[in-house]
Coordinates of C-alpha atoms in Angstrom, one line a residue:
X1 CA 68.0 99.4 81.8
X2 CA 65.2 99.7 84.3
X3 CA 67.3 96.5 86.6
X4 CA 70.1 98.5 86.0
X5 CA 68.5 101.9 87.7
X6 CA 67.1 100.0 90.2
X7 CA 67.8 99.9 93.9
X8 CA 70.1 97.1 93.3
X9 CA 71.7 95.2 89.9
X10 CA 69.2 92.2 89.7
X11 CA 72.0 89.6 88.3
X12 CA 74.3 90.7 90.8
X13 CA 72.0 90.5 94.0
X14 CA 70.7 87.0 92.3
X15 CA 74.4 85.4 92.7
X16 CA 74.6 87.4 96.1
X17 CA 71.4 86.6 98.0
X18 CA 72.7 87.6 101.3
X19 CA 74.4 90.7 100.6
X20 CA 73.4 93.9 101.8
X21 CA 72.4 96.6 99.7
X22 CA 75.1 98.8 101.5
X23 CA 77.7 96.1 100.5
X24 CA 76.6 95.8 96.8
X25 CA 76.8 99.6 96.0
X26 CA 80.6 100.0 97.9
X27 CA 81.5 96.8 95.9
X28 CA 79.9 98.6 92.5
X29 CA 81.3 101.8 92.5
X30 CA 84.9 100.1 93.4
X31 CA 84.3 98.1 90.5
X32 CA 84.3 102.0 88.3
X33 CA 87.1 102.7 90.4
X34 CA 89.1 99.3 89.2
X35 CA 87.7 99.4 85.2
X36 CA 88.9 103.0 85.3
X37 CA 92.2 101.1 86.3
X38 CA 92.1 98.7 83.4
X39 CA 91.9 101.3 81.4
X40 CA 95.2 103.6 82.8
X41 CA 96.8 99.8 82.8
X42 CA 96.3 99.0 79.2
X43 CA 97.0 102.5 78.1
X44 CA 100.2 102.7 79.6
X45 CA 100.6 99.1 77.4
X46 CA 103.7 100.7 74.8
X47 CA 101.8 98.8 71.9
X48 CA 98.5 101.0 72.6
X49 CA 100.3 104.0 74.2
X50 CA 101.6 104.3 70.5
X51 CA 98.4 104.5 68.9
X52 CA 97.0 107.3 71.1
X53 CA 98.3 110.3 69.0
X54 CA 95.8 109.2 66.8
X55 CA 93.2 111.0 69.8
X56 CA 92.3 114.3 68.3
X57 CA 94.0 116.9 69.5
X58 CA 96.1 114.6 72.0
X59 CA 99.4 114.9 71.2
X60 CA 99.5 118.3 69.0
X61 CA 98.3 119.7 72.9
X62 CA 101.5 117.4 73.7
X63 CA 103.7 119.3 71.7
X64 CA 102.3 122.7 72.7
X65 CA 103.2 122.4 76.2
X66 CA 103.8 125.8 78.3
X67 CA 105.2 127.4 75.1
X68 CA 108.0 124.7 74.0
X69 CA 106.6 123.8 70.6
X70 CA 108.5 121.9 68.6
X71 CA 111.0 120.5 71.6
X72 CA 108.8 117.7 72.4
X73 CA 108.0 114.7 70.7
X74 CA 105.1 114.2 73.2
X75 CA 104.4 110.2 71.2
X76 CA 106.9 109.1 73.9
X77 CA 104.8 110.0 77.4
X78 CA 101.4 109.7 76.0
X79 CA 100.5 106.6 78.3
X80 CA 101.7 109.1 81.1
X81 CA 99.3 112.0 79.9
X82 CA 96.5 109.4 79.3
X83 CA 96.6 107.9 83.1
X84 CA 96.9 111.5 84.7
X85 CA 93.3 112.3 82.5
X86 CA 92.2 108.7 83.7
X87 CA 93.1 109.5 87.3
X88 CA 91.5 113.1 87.0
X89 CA 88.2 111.8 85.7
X90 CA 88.2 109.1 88.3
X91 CA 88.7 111.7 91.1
X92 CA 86.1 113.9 89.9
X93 CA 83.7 111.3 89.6
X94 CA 84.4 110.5 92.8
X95 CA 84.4 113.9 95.0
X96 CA 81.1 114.4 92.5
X97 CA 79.6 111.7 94.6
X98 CA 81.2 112.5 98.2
X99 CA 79.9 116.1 97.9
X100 CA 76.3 115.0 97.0
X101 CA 75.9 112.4 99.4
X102 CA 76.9 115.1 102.4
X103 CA 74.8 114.0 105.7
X104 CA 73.0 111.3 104.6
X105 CA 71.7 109.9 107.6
X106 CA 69.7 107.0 106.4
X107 CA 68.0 105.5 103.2
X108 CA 65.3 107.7 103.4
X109 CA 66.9 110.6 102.7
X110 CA 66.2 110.7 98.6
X111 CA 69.7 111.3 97.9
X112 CA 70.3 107.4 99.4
X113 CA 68.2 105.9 96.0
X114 CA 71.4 107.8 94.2
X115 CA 73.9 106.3 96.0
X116 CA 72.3 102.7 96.0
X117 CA 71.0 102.8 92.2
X118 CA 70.9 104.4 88.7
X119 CA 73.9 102.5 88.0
X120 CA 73.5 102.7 84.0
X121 CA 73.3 106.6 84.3
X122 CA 76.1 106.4 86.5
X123 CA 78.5 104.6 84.2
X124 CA 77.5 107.2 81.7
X125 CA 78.4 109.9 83.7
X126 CA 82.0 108.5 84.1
X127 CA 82.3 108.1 80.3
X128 CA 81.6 111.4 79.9
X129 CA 83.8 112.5 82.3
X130 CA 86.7 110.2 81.0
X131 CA 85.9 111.8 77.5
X132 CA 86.3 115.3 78.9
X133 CA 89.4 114.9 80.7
X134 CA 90.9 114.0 77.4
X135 CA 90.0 117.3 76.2
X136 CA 91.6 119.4 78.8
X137 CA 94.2 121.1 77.1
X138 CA 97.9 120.9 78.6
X139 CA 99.1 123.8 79.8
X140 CA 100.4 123.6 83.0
X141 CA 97.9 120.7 83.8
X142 CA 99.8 118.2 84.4
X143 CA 102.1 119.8 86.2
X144 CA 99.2 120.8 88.8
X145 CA 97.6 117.4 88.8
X146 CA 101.3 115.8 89.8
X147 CA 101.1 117.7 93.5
X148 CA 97.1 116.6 93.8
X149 CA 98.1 113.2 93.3
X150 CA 101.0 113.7 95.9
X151 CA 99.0 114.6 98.3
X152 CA 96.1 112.4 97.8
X153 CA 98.9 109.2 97.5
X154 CA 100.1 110.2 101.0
X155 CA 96.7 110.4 102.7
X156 CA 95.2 106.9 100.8
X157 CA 99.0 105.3 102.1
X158 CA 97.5 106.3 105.6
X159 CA 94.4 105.1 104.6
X160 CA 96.5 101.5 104.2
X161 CA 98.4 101.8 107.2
X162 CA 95.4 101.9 109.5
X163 CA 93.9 98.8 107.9
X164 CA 97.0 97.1 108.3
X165 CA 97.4 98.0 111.2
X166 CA 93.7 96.8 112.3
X167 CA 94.3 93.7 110.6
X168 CA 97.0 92.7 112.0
X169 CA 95.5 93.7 115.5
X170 CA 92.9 91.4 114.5
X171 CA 94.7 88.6 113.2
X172 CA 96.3 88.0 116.4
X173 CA 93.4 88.6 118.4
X174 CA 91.6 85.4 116.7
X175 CA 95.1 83.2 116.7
X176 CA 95.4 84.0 120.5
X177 CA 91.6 83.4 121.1
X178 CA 91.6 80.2 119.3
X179 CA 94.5 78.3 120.7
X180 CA 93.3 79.5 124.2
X181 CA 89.3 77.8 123.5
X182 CA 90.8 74.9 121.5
X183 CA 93.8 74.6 123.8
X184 CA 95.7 73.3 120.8
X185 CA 99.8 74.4 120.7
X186 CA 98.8 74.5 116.6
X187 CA 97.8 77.8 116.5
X188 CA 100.7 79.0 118.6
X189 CA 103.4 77.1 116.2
X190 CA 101.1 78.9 113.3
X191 CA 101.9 82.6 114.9
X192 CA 106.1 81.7 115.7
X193 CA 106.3 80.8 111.9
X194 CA 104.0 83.3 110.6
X195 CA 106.1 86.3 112.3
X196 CA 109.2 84.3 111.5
X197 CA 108.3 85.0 108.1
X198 CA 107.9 88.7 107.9
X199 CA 111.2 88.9 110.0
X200 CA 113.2 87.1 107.9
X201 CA 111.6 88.4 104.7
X202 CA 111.8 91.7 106.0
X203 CA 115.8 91.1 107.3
X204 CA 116.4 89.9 103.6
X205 CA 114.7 92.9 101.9
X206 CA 117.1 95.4 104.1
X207 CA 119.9 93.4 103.0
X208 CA 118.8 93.9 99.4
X209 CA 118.3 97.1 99.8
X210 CA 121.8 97.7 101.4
X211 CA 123.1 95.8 98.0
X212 CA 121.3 97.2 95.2
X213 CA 120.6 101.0 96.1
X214 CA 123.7 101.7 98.1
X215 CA 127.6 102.4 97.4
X216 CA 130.4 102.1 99.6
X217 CA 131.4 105.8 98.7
X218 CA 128.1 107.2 98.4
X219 CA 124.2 107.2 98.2
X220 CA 124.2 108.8 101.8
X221 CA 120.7 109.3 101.6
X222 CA 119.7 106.0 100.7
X223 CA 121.6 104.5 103.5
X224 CA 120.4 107.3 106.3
X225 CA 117.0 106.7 105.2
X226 CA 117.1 102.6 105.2
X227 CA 119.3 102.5 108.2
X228 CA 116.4 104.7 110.0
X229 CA 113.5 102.5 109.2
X230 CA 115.4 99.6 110.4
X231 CA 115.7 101.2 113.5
X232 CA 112.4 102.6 114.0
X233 CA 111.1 98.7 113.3
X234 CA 113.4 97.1 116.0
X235 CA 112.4 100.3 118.1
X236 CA 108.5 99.2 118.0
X237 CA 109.3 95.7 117.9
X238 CA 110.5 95.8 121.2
X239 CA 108.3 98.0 123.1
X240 CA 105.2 95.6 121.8
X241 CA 106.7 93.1 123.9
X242 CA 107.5 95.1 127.0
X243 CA 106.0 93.8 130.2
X244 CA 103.8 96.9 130.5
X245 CA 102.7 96.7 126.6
X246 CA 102.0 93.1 127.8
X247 CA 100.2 93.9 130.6
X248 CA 97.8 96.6 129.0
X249 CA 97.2 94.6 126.0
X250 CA 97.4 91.1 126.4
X251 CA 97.2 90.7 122.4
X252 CA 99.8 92.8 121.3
X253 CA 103.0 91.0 120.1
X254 CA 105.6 90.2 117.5
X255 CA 102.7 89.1 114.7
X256 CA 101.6 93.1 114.5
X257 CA 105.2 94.0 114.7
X258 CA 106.4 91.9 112.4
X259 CA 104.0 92.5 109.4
X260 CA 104.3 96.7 109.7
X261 CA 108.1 95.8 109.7
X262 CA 107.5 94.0 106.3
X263 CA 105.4 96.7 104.9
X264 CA 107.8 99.3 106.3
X265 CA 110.6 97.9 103.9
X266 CA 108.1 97.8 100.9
X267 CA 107.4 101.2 101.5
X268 CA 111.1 101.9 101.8
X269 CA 112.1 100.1 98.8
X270 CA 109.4 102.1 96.5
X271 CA 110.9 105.1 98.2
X272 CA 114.1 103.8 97.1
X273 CA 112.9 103.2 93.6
X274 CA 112.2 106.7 93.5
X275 CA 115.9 108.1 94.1
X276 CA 116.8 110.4 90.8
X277 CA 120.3 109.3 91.2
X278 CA 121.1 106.1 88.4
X279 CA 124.2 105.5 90.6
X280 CA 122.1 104.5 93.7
X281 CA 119.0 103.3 92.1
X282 CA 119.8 100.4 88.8
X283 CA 115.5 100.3 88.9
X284 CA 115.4 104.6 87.7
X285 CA 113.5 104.4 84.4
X286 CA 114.6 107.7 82.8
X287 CA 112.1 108.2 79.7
X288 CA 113.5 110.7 77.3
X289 CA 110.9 112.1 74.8
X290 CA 113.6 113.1 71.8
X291 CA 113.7 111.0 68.9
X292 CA 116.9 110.0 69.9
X293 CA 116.3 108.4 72.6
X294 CA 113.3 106.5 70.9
X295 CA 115.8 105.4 68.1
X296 CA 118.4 103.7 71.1
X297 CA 115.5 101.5 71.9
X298 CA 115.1 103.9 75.5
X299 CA 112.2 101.7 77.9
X300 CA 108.4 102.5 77.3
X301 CA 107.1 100.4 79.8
X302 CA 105.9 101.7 83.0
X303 CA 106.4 98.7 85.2
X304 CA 108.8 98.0 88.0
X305 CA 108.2 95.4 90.9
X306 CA 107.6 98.2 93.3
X307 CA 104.4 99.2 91.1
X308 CA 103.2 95.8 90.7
X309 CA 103.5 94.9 94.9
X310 CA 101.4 98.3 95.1
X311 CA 98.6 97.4 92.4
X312 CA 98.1 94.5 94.6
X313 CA 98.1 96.7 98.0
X314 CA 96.1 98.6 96.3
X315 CA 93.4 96.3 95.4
X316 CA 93.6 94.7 98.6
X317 CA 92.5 97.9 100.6
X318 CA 90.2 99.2 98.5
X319 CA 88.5 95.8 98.8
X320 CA 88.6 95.9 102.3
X321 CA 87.2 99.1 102.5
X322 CA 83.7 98.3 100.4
X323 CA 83.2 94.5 101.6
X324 CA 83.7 94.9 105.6
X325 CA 84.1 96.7 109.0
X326 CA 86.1 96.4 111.4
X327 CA 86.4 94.6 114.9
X328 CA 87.5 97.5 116.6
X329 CA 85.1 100.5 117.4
X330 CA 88.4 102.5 117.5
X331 CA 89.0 102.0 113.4
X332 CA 84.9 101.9 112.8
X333 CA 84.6 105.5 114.1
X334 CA 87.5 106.9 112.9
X335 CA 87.1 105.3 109.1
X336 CA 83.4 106.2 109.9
X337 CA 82.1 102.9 109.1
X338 CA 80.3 101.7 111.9
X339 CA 77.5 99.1 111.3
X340 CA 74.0 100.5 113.1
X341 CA 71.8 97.7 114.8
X342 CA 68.8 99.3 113.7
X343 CA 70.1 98.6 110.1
X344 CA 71.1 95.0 111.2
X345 CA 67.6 94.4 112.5
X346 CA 66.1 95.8 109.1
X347 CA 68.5 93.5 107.2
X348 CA 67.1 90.8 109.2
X349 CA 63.8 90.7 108.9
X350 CA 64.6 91.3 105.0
X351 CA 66.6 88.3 104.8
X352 CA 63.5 86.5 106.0
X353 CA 61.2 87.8 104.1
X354 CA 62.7 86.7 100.8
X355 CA 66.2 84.9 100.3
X356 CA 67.5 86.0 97.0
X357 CA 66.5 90.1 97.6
X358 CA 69.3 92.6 98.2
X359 CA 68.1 93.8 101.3
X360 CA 68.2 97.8 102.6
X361 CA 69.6 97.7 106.4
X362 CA 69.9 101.3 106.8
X363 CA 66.4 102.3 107.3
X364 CA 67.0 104.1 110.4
X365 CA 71.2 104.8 109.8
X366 CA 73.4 104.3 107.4
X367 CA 75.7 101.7 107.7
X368 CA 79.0 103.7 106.7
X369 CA 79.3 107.7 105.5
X370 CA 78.7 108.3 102.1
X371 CA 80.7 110.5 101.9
X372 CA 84.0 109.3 103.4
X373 CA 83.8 106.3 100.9
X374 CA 83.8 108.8 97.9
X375 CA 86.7 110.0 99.6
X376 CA 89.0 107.2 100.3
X377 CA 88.0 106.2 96.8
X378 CA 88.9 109.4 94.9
X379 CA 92.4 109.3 97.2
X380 CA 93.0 105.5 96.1
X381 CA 92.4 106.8 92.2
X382 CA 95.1 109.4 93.1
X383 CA 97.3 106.8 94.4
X384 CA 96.8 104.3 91.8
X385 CA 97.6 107.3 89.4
X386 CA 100.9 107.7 90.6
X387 CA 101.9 104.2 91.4
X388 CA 101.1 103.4 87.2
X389 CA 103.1 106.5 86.6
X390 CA 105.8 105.9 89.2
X391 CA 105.4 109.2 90.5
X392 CA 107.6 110.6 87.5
X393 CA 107.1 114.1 86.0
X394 CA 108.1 115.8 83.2
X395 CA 111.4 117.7 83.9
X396 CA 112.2 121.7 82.9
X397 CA 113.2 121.4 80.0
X398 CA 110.0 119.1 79.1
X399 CA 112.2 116.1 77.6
X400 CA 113.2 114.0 80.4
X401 CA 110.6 112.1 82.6
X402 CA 112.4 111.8 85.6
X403 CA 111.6 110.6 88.9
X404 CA 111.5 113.8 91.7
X405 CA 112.6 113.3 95.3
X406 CA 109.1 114.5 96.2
X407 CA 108.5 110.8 95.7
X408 CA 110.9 109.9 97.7
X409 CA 110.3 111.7 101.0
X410 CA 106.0 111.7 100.7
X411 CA 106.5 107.5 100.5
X412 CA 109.2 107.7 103.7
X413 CA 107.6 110.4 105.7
X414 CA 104.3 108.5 105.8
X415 CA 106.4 104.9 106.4
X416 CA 107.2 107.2 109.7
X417 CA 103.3 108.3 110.2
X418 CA 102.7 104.5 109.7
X419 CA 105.1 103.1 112.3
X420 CA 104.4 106.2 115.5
X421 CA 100.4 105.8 114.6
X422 CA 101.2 101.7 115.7
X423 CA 103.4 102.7 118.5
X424 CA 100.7 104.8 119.6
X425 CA 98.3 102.1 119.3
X426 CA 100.8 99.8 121.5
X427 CA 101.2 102.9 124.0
X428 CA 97.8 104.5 124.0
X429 CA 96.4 102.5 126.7
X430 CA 99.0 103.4 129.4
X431 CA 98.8 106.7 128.2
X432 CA 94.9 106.8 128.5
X433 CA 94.1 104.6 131.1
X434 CA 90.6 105.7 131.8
X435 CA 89.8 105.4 128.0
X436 CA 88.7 101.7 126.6
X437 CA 90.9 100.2 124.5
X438 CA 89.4 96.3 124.2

């Protein structure tokens, strides 16, 4: 107990001598953030989501719901009520945290010992917090809950798109730098077959989607929306190559392109995925709660490819949120992750002073806001809420799960904040020529 209260997990800063302690409490408290997505994952299991009537008080609030006793055999979307409590107590753990932690300047500040230990009492505070949400009755609930986690999915899919917009920035800034020191034609082979890549997968995946969620004499919106996005990607494609482009930013070029192209059709296809029209979408997993539909052998399961590929995003950037910065002082300031030097020069002389110590390197500044990281972590439970979930809701007449086109146009419209914030990026520097854009 007292190693887990600590400034720093002993057997974690043991096999981790040179991390910082800055590193190892972002890296902690997105390990709550992924257990607390084990537990949504195996809940939404159909073998386990069966057995969670057995809750008290779980389903009979089930088959309350706003009035309609008796209509609802509520045994059939009790993984789906489970995750949303999951996802709830998550966030509120969470925006617990980011509020507390408001303008912490440094480690001195006693609310910095909070954020950097007392990890035991911390883990018991989300139990208890999981254990609550579980009593919240239904009422309208999760009805409520549904917009929160639309709005926090679209801001934590922003959240992605400037990362991956950043890396890919920085990817090519470090092939292009190393095949003009090494002056080896290696590297430049590596980046033509790299992009080729993400073009063609990315030419395939609109031909797919052309294939599977179109018809020849329908499905309008599906093909508006795919023929759009194709567009915009050719659009940005080609200005990141223009002489000017070329000129202003010597880096920029058809890796970056290529790669938000590629993530522009995955966000298109879960879009897609989300059509409530079985005629133009074969993926539409339409979970009936009535006994009948139980006894036709109706799906239980969750899963779809589109949810998988997002787990993974979704690991990805919430990694990349707790284990780095970026190279760009652009991204650092507006994700408000910034390393100081005066914390680098504290780490230092900590590293020397004993090997296999967590070190503290934000004596004199924190090395990232608190607060923020709370944030971008209760947004990415949100998200991860209703990717397991597939952004479905319960219909009117509470016996259908269906999929709303809310879904539909929240995943598209921020494809479209994605792909103008990387034109901007491409553009920004002929736009603002007395501003520094290296």
């Amino acid at each position: 107990v007292s190693c887990l209260c600590g400034s720093a997990p002993c057997l974690l800063c043991a096999c981790c001598p040179s991390a910082k302690n800055s590193t190892v409490s972002r890296l902690l408290f997105t390990f709550f953030l992924f257990l607390g997505t084990l537990v949504s994952i195996i809940m939404i299991i159909p073998g386990v989501e069966k057995e969670l009537h057995k809750l008290p008080g779980f389903c009979e609030g089930g088959a309350s719901l706003l009035g309609a006793q008796g209509h609802i055999a509520c045994s059939s979307f009790l993984g789906h009520k489970a995750v949303y409590r999951m996802g709830f107590a998550l966030a509120a753990f969470f925006f617990l945290f980011a509020v507390l932690m408001l303008c912490v300047r440094s480690s001195k500040d006693p609310r910095a010992a909070v954020q950097n230990g007392f990890w035991f009492f911390k883990f018991l505070a989300l139990v208890g917090i999981t254990v609550g949400a579980f009593y919240i009755p239904d009422g309208t609930f999760t009805s409520v809950w549904f917009f929160f986690g639309v709005v926090g999915s679209f801001l934590f899919i922003l959240i992605q798109l400037i990362l991956l917009i950043d890396f890919a920035h920085s990817w090519s800034q470090v092939w292009l730098r190393n095949a003009h020191e090494s002056n080896a034609k290696g590297w430049y082979a590596a980046l033509c077959v790299v992009t080729f890549i993400f073009y063609a997968t990315s030419i395939a995946a609109v031909a797919l989607l052309y294939v599977y969620y179109t018809r020849p004499d329908s499905c309008t919106e599906s093909k508006a929306l795919i023929s759009l996005n194709l567009i915009f990607c050719v659009i940005v494609s080609v200005v990141s190559i223009l002489p000017k482009i070329q000129e202003a930013q010597p880096h920029s070029g058809l890796l970056q392109a290529s790669l938000i192209t590629l993530y522009t059709m995955f966000v298109t296809w879960s879009a897609l995925a989300n059509v409530p029209d079985r005629s133009c979408n074969p993926t539409l997993l339409l979970r009936n709660s009535t006994s009948a539909a139980v006894a036709t052998g109706q799906p239980t399961t969750w899963w779809d490819a589109p949810s998988i590929v997002g787990l993974v995003i979704f690991i990805l950037c919430t990694l990349f949120i707790s284990i780095r910065s970026s190279d760009h002082a652009q991204v650092n300031k507006l994700m408000l992750t910034e390393e100081s030097a005066a914390g680098a020069a504290h780490g230092d002389a900590a590293l020397e002073s004993g090997p296999h110590r967590a070190y503290d390197n934000e004596q004199d500044g924190v090395s990232y806001n608190y607060s923020f990281f709370h944030i971008c972590l209760l947004l990415a439970s949100l998200y991860i809420m209703m990717t397991l979930t597939n952004w479905y809701r319960l219909d009117e007449s509470f016996e259908i799960m269906t999929s709303p086109w809310t879904a539909v146009w929240v995943k598209i419209s921020s494809s479209w904040a994605g792909l103008l914030l990387y034109l901007w990026t491409l553009v920004a520097p002929l736009v603002l020529p007395e501003r520094d854009f290296s």
